[in-house]
Short mmCIF file of C-alpha atoms and ligand atoms in Angstrom, two decimals:
data_model
loop_
_atom_site.label_atom_id
_atom_site.label_comp_id
_atom_site.label_asym_id
_atom_site.label_seq_id
_atom_site.Cartn_x
_atom_site.Cartn_y
_atom_site.Cartn_z
CA UNK A 1 -0.12 -0.19 -0.12
CA UNK A 2 0.89 3.56 -1.02
CA UNK A 3 -0.59 5.67 1.76
CA UNK A 4 -4.56 4.61 1.69
CA UNK A 5 -4.49 3.56 -1.78
CA UNK A 6 -4.13 0.24 -3.15
CA UNK A 7 -0.97 -1.08 -4.87
CA UNK A 8 -0.84 -2.48 -8.40
CA UNK A 9 0.86 -5.75 -8.68
CA UNK A 10 2.62 -7.36 -11.46
CA UNK A 11 2.41 -10.93 -12.49
CA UNK A 12 5.71 -13.06 -12.62
CA UNK A 13 6.10 -16.78 -12.52
CA UNK A 14 1.93 -17.22 -12.92
CA UNK A 15 1.33 -15.36 -9.88
CA UNK A 16 0.54 -11.88 -8.54
CA UNK A 17 3.49 -10.31 -7.38
CA UNK A 18 4.75 -6.83 -5.67
CA UNK A 19 8.07 -5.48 -6.65
CA UNK A 20 10.16 -4.68 -3.83
CA UNK A 21 12.29 -2.10 -5.62
CA UNK A 22 11.04 0.80 -3.47
CA UNK A 23 10.05 3.00 -6.53
CA UNK A 24 6.58 3.53 -7.65
CA UNK A 25 4.17 5.76 -9.64
CA UNK A 26 0.93 7.55 -8.92
CA UNK A 27 -1.98 6.56 -10.53
CA UNK A 28 -4.66 8.93 -10.78
CA UNK A 29 -8.40 9.54 -11.56
CA UNK A 30 -8.36 11.89 -14.47
CA UNK A 31 -12.12 13.06 -13.59
CA UNK A 32 -11.45 14.26 -10.40
CA UNK A 33 -7.37 14.65 -9.92
CA UNK A 34 -7.26 12.40 -7.17
CA UNK A 35 -4.68 9.78 -6.69
CA UNK A 36 -6.60 5.95 -6.88
CA UNK A 37 -3.72 3.72 -6.50
CA UNK A 38 -0.02 3.45 -6.88
CA UNK A 39 1.92 1.22 -9.12
CA UNK A 40 5.17 -0.34 -7.77
CA UNK A 41 7.49 -0.48 -10.59
CA UNK A 42 10.02 -3.55 -11.20
CA UNK A 43 13.63 -3.42 -11.39
CA UNK A 44 15.75 -4.91 -13.86
CA UNK A 45 16.30 -7.90 -11.59
CA UNK A 46 12.81 -8.46 -11.46
CA UNK A 47 12.36 -8.25 -15.21
CA UNK A 48 15.16 -10.82 -15.13
CA UNK A 49 13.00 -13.07 -12.81
CA UNK A 50 9.80 -12.66 -15.27
CA UNK A 51 11.80 -13.60 -18.48
CA UNK A 52 13.25 -16.74 -16.71
CA UNK A 53 9.62 -18.04 -16.01
CA UNK A 54 8.39 -17.12 -19.44
CA UNK A 55 11.80 -19.07 -21.09
CA UNK A 56 10.50 -22.15 -19.04
CA UNK A 57 7.08 -21.86 -19.61
CA UNK A 58 7.68 -21.67 -23.53
CA UNK A 59 9.23 -24.74 -23.98
CA UNK A 60 6.13 -26.95 -23.47
CA UNK A 61 3.45 -24.23 -24.98
CA UNK A 62 5.53 -24.01 -28.18
CA UNK A 63 5.19 -28.21 -28.17
CA UNK A 64 1.43 -27.96 -27.51
CA UNK A 65 -0.22 -28.46 -30.83
CA UNK A 66 -1.71 -24.81 -32.51
CA UNK A 67 -5.11 -26.45 -32.10
CA UNK A 68 -4.95 -26.82 -28.19
CA UNK A 69 -3.56 -23.48 -28.21
CA UNK A 70 -6.79 -22.07 -30.05
CA UNK A 71 -8.90 -23.80 -28.12
CA UNK A 72 -7.87 -21.59 -25.08
CA UNK A 73 -8.06 -18.45 -27.18
CA UNK A 74 -11.80 -19.46 -27.72
CA UNK A 75 -12.14 -19.53 -24.03
CA UNK A 76 -10.54 -16.24 -23.83
CA UNK A 77 -12.64 -14.72 -26.41
CA UNK A 78 -15.40 -15.92 -24.58
CA UNK A 79 -14.41 -14.31 -21.24
CA UNK A 80 -13.50 -11.13 -22.64
CA UNK A 81 -17.14 -11.01 -24.32
CA UNK A 82 -18.58 -11.89 -20.64
CA UNK A 83 -16.15 -9.35 -18.89
CA UNK A 84 -16.61 -6.71 -21.48
CA UNK A 85 -18.50 -4.32 -19.02
CA UNK A 86 -15.90 -4.92 -16.26
CA UNK A 87 -13.10 -4.11 -18.69
CA UNK A 88 -14.67 -1.10 -19.84
CA UNK A 89 -15.14 0.25 -16.02
CA UNK A 90 -11.53 -0.26 -15.49
CA UNK A 91 -10.36 1.27 -18.61
CA UNK A 92 -12.44 4.62 -17.67
CA UNK A 93 -11.56 4.84 -14.30
CA UNK A 94 -7.96 5.29 -15.02
CA UNK A 95 -7.92 6.57 -18.46
CA UNK A 96 -10.94 8.70 -18.12
CA UNK A 97 -12.79 8.07 -21.62
CA UNK A 98 -16.40 7.41 -21.70
CA UNK A 99 -18.11 4.35 -21.23
CA UNK A 100 -18.96 4.03 -24.75
CA UNK A 101 -15.46 4.40 -26.16
CA UNK A 102 -14.34 2.01 -23.75
CA UNK A 103 -16.64 -0.46 -24.82
CA UNK A 104 -15.32 0.28 -28.23
CA UNK A 105 -11.81 -0.75 -27.24
CA UNK A 106 -12.54 -3.69 -25.73
CA UNK A 107 -14.30 -4.99 -29.14
CA UNK A 108 -11.71 -3.58 -31.45
CA UNK A 109 -9.26 -5.50 -28.93
CA UNK A 110 -11.04 -9.21 -29.13
CA UNK A 111 -11.16 -9.19 -32.92
CA UNK A 112 -7.23 -10.22 -33.05
CA UNK A 113 -8.06 -12.80 -30.47
CA UNK A 114 -10.78 -13.87 -32.78
CA UNK A 115 -8.31 -13.79 -35.55
CA UNK A 116 -5.83 -16.15 -33.20
CA UNK A 117 -8.77 -19.03 -32.64
CA UNK A 118 -7.69 -19.75 -36.44
CA UNK A 119 -4.07 -19.80 -35.80
CA UNK A 120 -3.54 -23.54 -37.19
CA UNK A 121 -5.03 -22.36 -40.47
CA UNK A 122 -2.02 -19.33 -40.24
CA UNK A 123 0.53 -21.69 -39.35
CA UNK A 124 0.20 -24.05 -42.18
CA UNK A 125 3.60 -24.53 -44.13
CA UNK A 126 4.15 -24.81 -47.71
CA UNK A 127 5.09 -27.82 -49.53
CA UNK A 128 6.91 -28.74 -52.79
CA UNK A 129 7.69 -32.08 -53.89
CA UNK A 130 10.57 -33.44 -56.29
CA UNK A 131 12.41 -29.59 -56.29
CA UNK A 132 15.02 -32.33 -57.37
CA UNK A 133 15.24 -35.66 -57.83
CA UNK A 134 14.02 -37.75 -54.68
CA UNK A 135 14.04 -34.24 -52.86
CA UNK A 136 11.10 -32.57 -50.72
CA UNK A 137 11.08 -29.29 -49.40
CA UNK A 138 8.57 -28.00 -46.89
CA UNK A 139 8.65 -24.96 -44.71
CA UNK A 140 7.53 -24.94 -40.98
CA UNK A 141 6.79 -21.64 -38.71
CA UNK A 142 7.99 -22.19 -35.26
CA UNK A 143 7.57 -19.32 -32.11
CA UNK A 144 10.67 -17.00 -31.92
CA UNK A 145 10.66 -17.94 -27.83
CA UNK A 146 9.70 -14.96 -25.60
CA UNK A 147 8.35 -11.87 -26.90
CA UNK A 148 7.57 -8.47 -24.91
CA UNK A 149 4.82 -5.79 -25.36
CA UNK A 150 5.31 -1.97 -24.36
CA UNK A 151 2.12 -0.23 -24.35
CA UNK A 152 1.02 3.23 -24.27
CA UNK A 153 -1.79 4.64 -21.88
CA UNK A 154 -4.51 5.59 -24.16
CA UNK A 155 -5.76 1.78 -25.05
CA UNK A 156 -4.73 -0.07 -21.96
CA UNK A 157 -6.90 -3.39 -23.11
CA UNK A 158 -6.84 -3.27 -26.83
CA UNK A 159 -2.96 -2.73 -27.57
CA UNK A 160 -2.34 -5.15 -25.28
CA UNK A 161 -4.69 -7.60 -26.75
CA UNK A 162 -3.57 -6.74 -30.60
CA UNK A 163 -0.17 -7.55 -29.53
CA UNK A 164 -0.71 -11.10 -26.96
CA UNK A 165 -3.34 -12.95 -29.61
CA UNK A 166 -0.90 -13.78 -32.10
CA UNK A 167 2.34 -14.04 -29.73
CA UNK A 168 0.48 -16.38 -27.66
CA UNK A 169 -1.17 -18.25 -30.33
CA UNK A 170 2.30 -18.81 -32.27
CA UNK A 171 3.47 -20.54 -29.31
CA UNK A 172 5.54 -17.74 -27.41
CA UNK A 173 5.53 -16.62 -24.01
CA UNK A 174 4.57 -13.13 -24.17
CA UNK A 175 5.59 -10.16 -21.19
CA UNK A 176 3.48 -7.04 -20.95
CA UNK A 177 4.46 -3.79 -19.57
CA UNK A 178 1.57 -1.82 -19.56
CA UNK A 179 1.88 1.82 -19.27
CA UNK A 180 2.35 3.21 -15.64
CA UNK A 181 -0.36 5.75 -15.90
CA UNK A 182 -3.33 3.36 -16.15
CA UNK A 183 -2.08 -0.12 -15.00
CA UNK A 184 -4.74 -2.18 -13.39
CA UNK A 185 -6.47 -3.92 -16.74
CA UNK A 186 -3.31 -5.53 -17.32
CA UNK A 187 -4.15 -7.52 -14.20
CA UNK A 188 -8.26 -8.20 -15.47
CA UNK A 189 -6.34 -9.29 -18.46
CA UNK A 190 -4.25 -11.69 -16.60
CA UNK A 191 -7.32 -12.82 -14.64
CA UNK A 192 -8.87 -14.06 -17.66
CA UNK A 193 -5.98 -15.53 -19.65
CA UNK A 194 -5.47 -17.68 -16.14
CA UNK A 195 -9.15 -18.29 -16.31
CA UNK A 196 -9.02 -19.51 -19.66
CA UNK A 197 -6.56 -21.81 -18.91
CA UNK A 198 -3.22 -20.57 -20.23
CA UNK A 199 -0.34 -22.45 -18.38
CA UNK A 200 1.41 -20.50 -15.64
CA UNK A 201 4.31 -18.05 -17.02
CA UNK A 202 3.11 -18.02 -20.53
CA UNK A 203 1.62 -14.43 -19.52
CA UNK A 204 3.51 -12.11 -17.30
CA UNK A 205 3.12 -8.89 -16.54
CA UNK A 206 5.91 -6.35 -15.44
CA UNK A 207 4.63 -2.82 -14.19
CA UNK A 208 7.18 -0.33 -14.89
CA UNK A 209 8.82 2.86 -16.62
CA UNK A 210 12.10 2.92 -18.59
CA UNK A 211 13.97 0.82 -16.47
CA UNK A 212 11.74 -2.12 -17.13
CA UNK A 213 11.83 -1.50 -20.66
CA UNK A 214 15.69 -1.02 -20.78
CA UNK A 215 15.71 -4.31 -18.98
CA UNK A 216 13.51 -5.95 -21.56
CA UNK A 217 15.42 -4.40 -24.46
CA UNK A 218 18.57 -5.80 -23.70
CA UNK A 219 18.01 -8.96 -22.12
CA UNK A 220 19.55 -11.86 -24.15
CA UNK A 221 16.24 -14.19 -23.68
CA UNK A 222 13.68 -11.77 -24.85
CA UNK A 223 13.47 -12.72 -28.86
CA UNK A 224 10.93 -10.15 -30.07
CA UNK A 225 9.50 -6.66 -28.88
CA UNK A 226 6.30 -4.97 -29.55
CA UNK A 227 6.13 -1.48 -29.01
CA UNK A 228 3.19 1.15 -29.19
CA UNK A 229 3.78 4.78 -27.81
CA UNK A 230 5.23 8.11 -29.44
CA UNK A 231 7.63 8.52 -32.13
CA UNK A 232 10.33 9.40 -30.06
CA UNK A 233 10.40 6.30 -27.83
CA UNK A 234 9.14 4.11 -30.65
CA UNK A 235 12.98 5.16 -32.37
CA UNK A 236 15.00 4.48 -29.45
CA UNK A 237 13.01 1.05 -28.61
CA UNK A 238 13.34 0.13 -32.17
CA UNK A 239 17.42 1.29 -32.37
CA UNK A 240 17.97 -0.42 -28.74
CA UNK A 241 16.21 -3.63 -29.35
CA UNK A 242 17.80 -3.82 -33.11
CA UNK A 243 21.07 -3.29 -31.55
CA UNK A 244 20.63 -6.17 -29.33
CA UNK A 245 19.53 -8.33 -31.79
CA UNK A 246 15.81 -8.77 -31.50
CA UNK A 247 13.00 -8.26 -33.92
CA UNK A 248 11.31 -4.63 -33.37
CA UNK A 249 7.95 -3.50 -34.14
CA UNK A 250 7.75 -0.05 -32.64
CA UNK A 251 4.56 1.87 -33.92
CA UNK A 252 4.59 5.58 -32.99
CA UNK A 253 2.59 8.68 -33.08
CA UNK A 254 0.55 10.12 -35.77
CA UNK A 255 -0.94 13.50 -37.02
CA UNK A 256 -4.04 12.39 -39.27
CA UNK A 257 -5.53 14.29 -41.96
CA UNK A 258 -8.69 14.52 -43.61
CA UNK A 259 -8.67 15.87 -46.97
CA UNK A 260 -11.98 17.34 -47.75
CA UNK A 261 -13.20 17.96 -51.31
CA UNK A 262 -15.52 20.46 -52.47
CA UNK A 263 -18.21 17.79 -53.70
CA UNK A 264 -18.39 15.99 -50.15
CA UNK A 265 -21.31 16.24 -48.21
CA UNK A 266 -20.71 18.49 -45.22
CA UNK A 267 -22.90 16.95 -42.64
CA UNK A 268 -21.41 14.15 -43.02
CA UNK A 269 -17.78 15.36 -42.71
CA UNK A 270 -18.45 17.54 -39.77
CA UNK A 271 -19.96 14.39 -38.05
CA UNK A 272 -16.92 12.57 -39.12
CA UNK A 273 -14.55 15.12 -37.53
CA UNK A 274 -16.21 15.71 -34.45
CA UNK A 275 -15.88 12.11 -33.54
CA UNK A 276 -12.63 11.26 -34.90
CA UNK A 277 -11.05 14.69 -33.72
CA UNK A 278 -12.84 15.00 -30.20
CA UNK A 279 -13.63 11.27 -29.22
CA UNK A 280 -11.61 10.35 -26.68
CA UNK A 281 -10.27 13.98 -26.15
CA UNK A 282 -8.28 13.25 -28.95
CA UNK A 283 -6.08 10.97 -27.32
CA UNK A 284 -6.24 8.38 -30.34
CA UNK A 285 -3.25 7.33 -32.65
CA UNK A 286 -6.04 7.49 -35.19
CA UNK A 287 -7.62 10.69 -34.15
CA UNK A 288 -7.93 12.96 -36.98
CA UNK A 289 -6.19 16.10 -35.76
CA UNK A 290 -5.56 17.96 -39.14
CA UNK A 291 -8.87 19.10 -41.29
CA UNK A 292 -7.83 19.86 -44.96
CA UNK A 293 -10.67 21.33 -46.88
CA UNK A 294 -9.73 21.97 -50.47
CA UNK A 295 -10.72 25.60 -51.58
CA UNK A 296 -11.69 28.31 -49.32
CA UNK A 297 -15.30 28.08 -50.25
CA UNK A 298 -15.41 24.59 -48.56
CA UNK A 299 -13.23 25.60 -45.74
CA UNK A 300 -15.29 28.48 -44.94
CA UNK A 301 -18.55 26.47 -44.49
CA UNK A 302 -16.79 23.85 -42.85
CA UNK A 303 -15.19 26.37 -40.02
CA UNK A 304 -18.58 27.72 -39.76
CA UNK A 305 -20.25 24.58 -38.77
CA UNK A 306 -17.49 23.18 -36.91
CA UNK A 307 -17.29 26.07 -34.78
CA UNK A 308 -20.95 25.77 -33.49
CA UNK A 309 -21.03 22.04 -33.17
CA UNK A 310 -17.24 22.13 -30.80
CA UNK A 311 -18.60 24.72 -28.58
CA UNK A 312 -21.73 21.84 -27.60
CA UNK A 313 -19.48 18.78 -26.96
CA UNK A 314 -20.81 17.43 -23.81
CA UNK A 315 -17.86 17.32 -21.58
CA UNK A 316 -18.38 15.45 -18.66
CA UNK A 317 -16.72 11.99 -16.56
CA UNK A 318 -17.41 8.63 -17.83
CA UNK A 319 -20.05 8.13 -15.32
CA UNK A 320 -22.17 10.34 -17.20
CA UNK A 321 -24.08 8.30 -19.49
CA UNK A 322 -24.48 11.04 -22.01
CA UNK A 323 -20.82 12.00 -22.31
CA UNK A 324 -19.02 12.73 -25.85
CA UNK A 325 -15.56 13.21 -24.25
CA UNK A 326 -13.56 12.88 -20.84
CA UNK A 327 -10.64 14.41 -19.44
CA UNK A 328 -7.02 14.40 -20.34
CA UNK A 329 -4.97 11.45 -18.53
CA UNK A 330 -2.75 13.39 -16.65
CA UNK A 331 -2.10 17.44 -15.26
CA UNK A 332 1.12 17.08 -17.19
CA UNK A 333 -0.33 16.33 -20.40
CA UNK A 334 -2.86 18.94 -19.97
CA UNK A 335 -0.30 21.71 -19.61
CA UNK A 336 1.45 20.07 -22.58
CA UNK A 337 -1.58 20.28 -24.90
CA UNK A 338 -2.23 24.19 -23.41
CA UNK A 339 1.68 24.92 -24.26
CA UNK A 340 0.73 23.70 -28.04
CA UNK A 341 -2.40 25.94 -27.88
CA UNK A 342 -0.22 29.21 -26.72
CA UNK A 343 2.16 28.06 -29.85
CA UNK A 344 -0.39 28.21 -32.39
CA UNK A 345 -1.76 31.76 -31.07
CA UNK A 346 1.84 32.72 -30.78
CA UNK A 347 2.65 31.27 -34.47
CA UNK A 348 -0.73 33.26 -35.98
CA UNK A 349 -2.94 30.53 -36.27
CA UNK A 350 -6.93 31.63 -36.00
CA UNK A 351 -8.36 29.97 -32.40
CA UNK A 352 -12.00 29.89 -33.81
CA UNK A 353 -12.76 28.31 -30.62
CA UNK A 354 -11.17 28.63 -27.27
CA UNK A 355 -11.67 25.75 -24.46
CA UNK A 356 -9.12 26.57 -22.17
CA UNK A 357 -11.34 28.20 -19.77
CA UNK A 358 -13.76 25.05 -19.70
CA UNK A 359 -14.43 24.03 -16.12
CA UNK A 360 -16.67 21.46 -14.76
CA UNK A 361 -18.83 21.77 -11.69
CA UNK A 362 -17.60 19.53 -9.02
CA UNK A 363 -14.56 18.32 -10.89
CA UNK A 364 -12.57 21.32 -10.85
CA UNK A 365 -9.47 19.25 -10.25
CA UNK A 366 -10.22 17.26 -13.04
CA UNK A 367 -7.78 17.35 -16.18
CA UNK A 368 -10.61 18.45 -18.34
CA UNK A 369 -9.92 20.78 -21.50
CA UNK A 370 -12.83 22.07 -24.05
CA UNK A 371 -12.65 21.44 -27.25
CA UNK A 372 -10.44 23.62 -29.87
CA UNK A 373 -10.77 24.55 -33.17
CA UNK A 374 -7.45 26.32 -35.23
CA UNK A 375 -8.12 27.52 -38.56
CA UNK A 376 -5.58 29.13 -41.28
CA UNK A 377 -3.18 26.99 -39.78
CA UNK A 378 0.13 27.20 -42.08
CA UNK A 379 2.24 23.85 -42.65
CA UNK A 380 5.61 25.47 -40.88
CA UNK A 381 3.54 25.91 -37.55
CA UNK A 382 4.25 23.55 -34.19
CA UNK A 383 0.67 22.61 -34.10
CA UNK A 384 0.88 21.11 -37.52
CA UNK A 385 4.00 19.58 -37.84
CA UNK A 386 3.95 17.72 -34.39
CA UNK A 387 1.16 15.18 -32.37
CA UNK A 388 -0.72 17.09 -30.21
CA UNK A 389 -2.76 14.21 -28.48
CA UNK A 390 -5.67 16.67 -27.42
CA UNK A 391 -8.95 17.74 -28.12
CA UNK A 392 -7.48 20.33 -31.01
CA UNK A 393 -8.65 20.32 -34.56
CA UNK A 394 -6.19 22.24 -36.86
CA UNK A 395 -7.77 23.47 -40.16
CA UNK A 396 -4.94 23.77 -43.10
CA UNK A 397 -6.43 25.00 -45.77
CA UNK A 398 -5.34 23.34 -49.54
CA UNK A 399 -5.62 25.41 -52.60
CA UNK A 400 -6.18 22.13 -54.72
CA UNK A 401 -6.29 18.25 -54.17
CA UNK A 402 -2.31 18.48 -55.57
CA UNK A 403 -1.37 20.47 -52.67
CA UNK A 404 -3.14 18.31 -50.04
CA UNK A 405 -1.62 15.29 -51.35
CA UNK A 406 1.79 16.87 -51.44
CA UNK A 407 1.49 18.27 -47.54
CA UNK A 408 0.32 15.16 -46.83
CA UNK A 409 3.01 13.13 -48.16
CA UNK A 410 5.68 15.45 -46.66
CA UNK A 411 4.51 14.85 -42.88
CA UNK A 412 6.92 12.83 -41.30
CA UNK A 413 4.39 10.75 -39.70
CA UNK A 414 2.14 8.74 -41.93
CA UNK A 415 -0.27 6.71 -39.63
CA UNK A 416 -3.71 7.46 -40.90
CA UNK A 417 -5.31 9.14 -43.41
CA UNK A 418 -8.86 10.05 -44.71
CA UNK A 419 -10.62 11.62 -47.94
CA UNK A 420 -14.37 12.83 -47.83
CA UNK A 421 -15.20 13.03 -51.29
CA UNK A 422 -18.62 11.58 -53.95
CA UNK A 423 -15.93 11.03 -56.65
CA UNK A 424 -15.05 7.72 -57.00
CA UNK A 425 -12.04 7.82 -59.50
CA UNK A 426 -10.74 11.15 -57.06
CA UNK A 427 -10.78 8.62 -54.03
CA UNK A 428 -9.25 5.75 -55.82
CA UNK A 429 -6.52 7.75 -57.13
CA UNK A 430 -5.68 9.44 -53.71
CA UNK A 431 -5.52 6.03 -51.96
CA UNK A 432 -3.09 5.07 -54.37
CA UNK A 433 -1.29 7.85 -54.31
CA UNK A 434 -0.64 8.70 -50.44
CA UNK A 435 2.45 7.87 -48.44
CA UNK A 436 0.07 6.84 -45.14
CA UNK A 437 -0.47 3.49 -43.94
CA UNK A 438 -4.18 3.30 -43.13
CA UNK A 439 -5.91 5.10 -45.49
CA UNK A 440 -10.45 5.75 -45.16
CA UNK A 441 -12.46 6.51 -48.01
CA UNK A 442 -15.30 8.55 -46.07
CA UNK A 443 -14.31 6.86 -43.30
CA UNK A 444 -12.70 8.97 -40.44
CA UNK A 445 -11.00 6.66 -38.48
CA UNK A 446 -9.95 3.71 -40.56
CA UNK A 447 -8.61 0.99 -37.86
CA UNK A 448 -8.34 -1.93 -39.98
CA UNK A 449 -10.46 -4.91 -38.71
CA UNK A 450 -8.69 -7.73 -36.77
CA UNK A 451 -8.30 -10.27 -39.94
CA UNK A 452 -6.22 -7.29 -41.60
CA UNK A 453 -3.36 -5.31 -40.27
CA UNK A 454 -2.63 -2.54 -38.78
CA UNK A 455 0.39 -0.28 -38.87
CA UNK A 456 1.55 3.23 -40.26
CA UNK A 457 4.35 4.43 -42.70
CA UNK A 458 7.16 6.81 -42.32
CA UNK A 459 7.82 7.53 -38.46
CA UNK A 460 4.87 6.17 -37.31
CA UNK A 461 6.00 2.58 -37.38
CA UNK A 462 9.91 1.25 -37.07
CA UNK A 463 10.08 -2.02 -38.29
CA UNK A 464 8.55 -3.87 -41.42
CA UNK A 465 5.55 -5.86 -39.68
CA UNK A 466 1.90 -4.26 -38.72
CA UNK A 467 0.96 -5.32 -35.40
CA UNK A 468 -2.06 -7.96 -36.15
CA UNK A 469 -3.03 -10.03 -38.53
CA UNK A 470 -1.13 -12.36 -40.45
CA UNK A 471 1.60 -9.96 -40.33
CA UNK A 472 2.53 -10.95 -36.81
CA UNK A 473 2.15 -14.45 -37.50
CA UNK A 474 5.44 -14.08 -39.45
CA UNK A 475 6.53 -11.40 -36.75
CA UNK A 476 6.33 -13.79 -34.12
CA UNK A 477 7.27 -17.26 -35.61
CA UNK A 478 10.70 -17.87 -37.29
CA UNK A 479 10.44 -19.77 -40.74
CA UNK A 480 12.16 -22.74 -41.21
CA UNK A 481 12.70 -24.85 -44.40
CA UNK A 482 13.44 -28.12 -44.56
CA UNK A 483 14.83 -29.96 -47.63
CA UNK A 484 14.57 -33.67 -47.72
CA UNK A 485 16.25 -36.61 -49.66
CA UNK A 486 15.30 -40.05 -49.46
CA UNK A 487 17.07 -41.66 -51.93
CA UNK A 488 18.92 -44.92 -50.43
CA UNK A 489 20.52 -45.76 -53.94
CA UNK A 490 22.25 -42.35 -53.69
CA UNK A 491 26.18 -42.81 -53.34
CA UNK A 492 29.46 -40.66 -53.72
CA UNK A 493 30.72 -37.16 -52.65
CA UNK A 494 29.19 -33.92 -54.63
CA UNK A 495 31.68 -30.92 -54.30
CA UNK A 496 30.05 -28.67 -56.68
CA UNK A 497 27.13 -26.59 -55.56
CA UNK A 498 23.86 -28.72 -55.48
CA UNK A 499 21.89 -27.90 -58.45
CA UNK A 500 18.46 -29.16 -58.96
P1 LIG B 1 4.81 6.71 -24.43
O1 LIG B 1 5.97 6.81 -25.77
O2 LIG B 1 5.07 7.85 -23.15
O3 LIG B 1 4.76 5.39 -23.79
C1 LIG B 1 4.74 4.00 -24.10
C2 LIG B 1 5.55 3.01 -23.51
O4 LIG B 1 6.84 3.63 -23.57
C3 LIG B 1 4.68 3.12 -21.86
O5 LIG B 1 4.79 1.50 -21.62
C4 LIG B 1 5.87 3.84 -21.22
O6 LIG B 1 5.86 3.59 -19.97
C5 LIG B 1 7.09 3.48 -22.04
N1 LIG B 1 8.15 4.99 -21.96
C6 LIG B 1 8.09 5.86 -21.84
N2 LIG B 1 9.03 6.86 -21.92
C7 LIG B 1 10.45 5.83 -21.91
C8 LIG B 1 11.76 5.88 -22.51
N3 LIG B 1 12.13 7.13 -21.96
N4 LIG B 1 12.24 4.94 -22.25
C9 LIG B 1 11.70 3.46 -22.76
N5 LIG B 1 10.11 3.60 -22.22
C10 LIG B 1 9.53 4.35 -22.06
O7 LIG B 1 3.29 7.00 -25.38
P2 LIG B 1 2.06 7.06 -24.42
O8 LIG B 1 1.77 8.47 -23.81
O9 LIG B 1 1.99 6.18 -23.26
O10 LIG B 1 0.82 7.17 -25.75
C11 LIG B 1 0.48 8.09 -26.53
C12 LIG B 1 1.47 8.04 -27.94
O11 LIG B 1 1.14 6.74 -28.23
C13 LIG B 1 0.90 8.95 -28.87
O12 LIG B 1 2.08 9.19 -29.40
C14 LIG B 1 0.17 8.25 -29.74
O13 LIG B 1 -0.09 8.54 -30.84
C15 LIG B 1 0.75 6.64 -29.47
N6 LIG B 1 0.32 5.74 -30.28
C16 LIG B 1 0.29 4.88 -31.10
C17 LIG B 1 -0.69 4.17 -31.78
C18 LIG B 1 0.21 3.42 -33.17
O14 LIG B 1 -1.13 2.53 -33.36
N7 LIG B 1 0.62 4.22 -33.71
C19 LIG B 1 -1.25 3.59 -31.08
C20 LIG B 1 -1.69 3.92 -29.70
C21 LIG B 1 -0.75 5.35 -29.47
#
């Protein structure tokens, strides 16, 4: 216990474990600003203990037939569905997002678990007969060993499920290092994984900060690292993990544009922008944070419509069933977002809606911020170049579709993008030319379903694999190719390089 608040445990050797490092981090209810828990941060020695347990559990798990592993995945899927309400309440309590949004997070986290239920099919190898006389070749995909996942605060259930689904189904053990800002959901996931019947030690949780992350990145028995978080940390995790001989996929930040063509239905565009820019208080890697109307006529009409609606967003704690937007995650993050708003004003952007003075009665210490809307933002401004991760939408006016494409392609981040138009040819051409990993046509948050894959381009993803679907079957397995000859009559040494 830390003061009078509960301590959030880790999971080591298949059981709850309280770190003895002596270091801890406070966990807050962002709607009230109250400290509601404390999380003990694992030391590198404690991480090493979790890795040792993961190594010993993995051997038998990797030899378990894929269909048997899938049976446990089916049970896990059922338990997740049964416990959706509980998971959503846990998410909202520490993250602050609305209840409906948290339910959506859980649903999108279950999708890759459903994919993993069919893992036996995804692990099938290839076979070629008679590649040379009496010689056959077949392939197998074997687990890499111990995998670790380092996750961000904004999806404390969905992102861990994205990772652990195929990591476990492919026969690896998996160590989760959740965000220290909302760590409790990881323990609920452990409880369900345990109830589903997964063997002890194949899933562990190390609560922690940089020390725990560094211990995972440098431990010789960790073979693969999946990371989701901000771009600077993603780059650090990628370079450090690779330098220590690991496979790394590191997904980073975003600055997702929505290009609005003059022929688009503006009512639908406004609906789409309200949800995708201000939902979850803008704390989504697939949030639209830049609206890019093409031409001044559509820009003027769009800004006028949006301004009215942004002022009316119902901002409330997750306990309010009508809430449309909740608070930001921490006081520090709120201050960072306020700093961006100041910089936008200083650099000459027009703050059309200013949410800085928003206060919620009886929640004065919560980390709420009203929705903000900037117009006439230019590409050199910080509020355009950098990810704000708050309820701040910037409007950059483009003179033509060409300019919109060129600005979007020139941005260093490349997670998601959307175009709103009624012209199929324009949309198709845009989708092919745009240098972004996930594209929406009249869809504002194009998060692919769990049997496709998720991942950005440019500095939004370091590594070469998306984070679920078939992509991670490849990431979490090693390909082995076996060439076989059953030719009892063959004799004599062959010194030349073998030809078919
Ligand atoms: P973050 O980068 O601060 O933290 C992510 C993880 O890294 C956490 O587990 C944290 O403990 C750890 N970490 C933080 N600092 C570290 C350091 N110096 N060394 C080692 N580890 C460190 O990100 P966040 O604030 O938790 O999450 C928000 C960010 O995540 C945003 O940038 C958002 O765009 C991004 N994100 C990206 C995706 C995606 O799929 N591309 C999805 C969700 C969130």
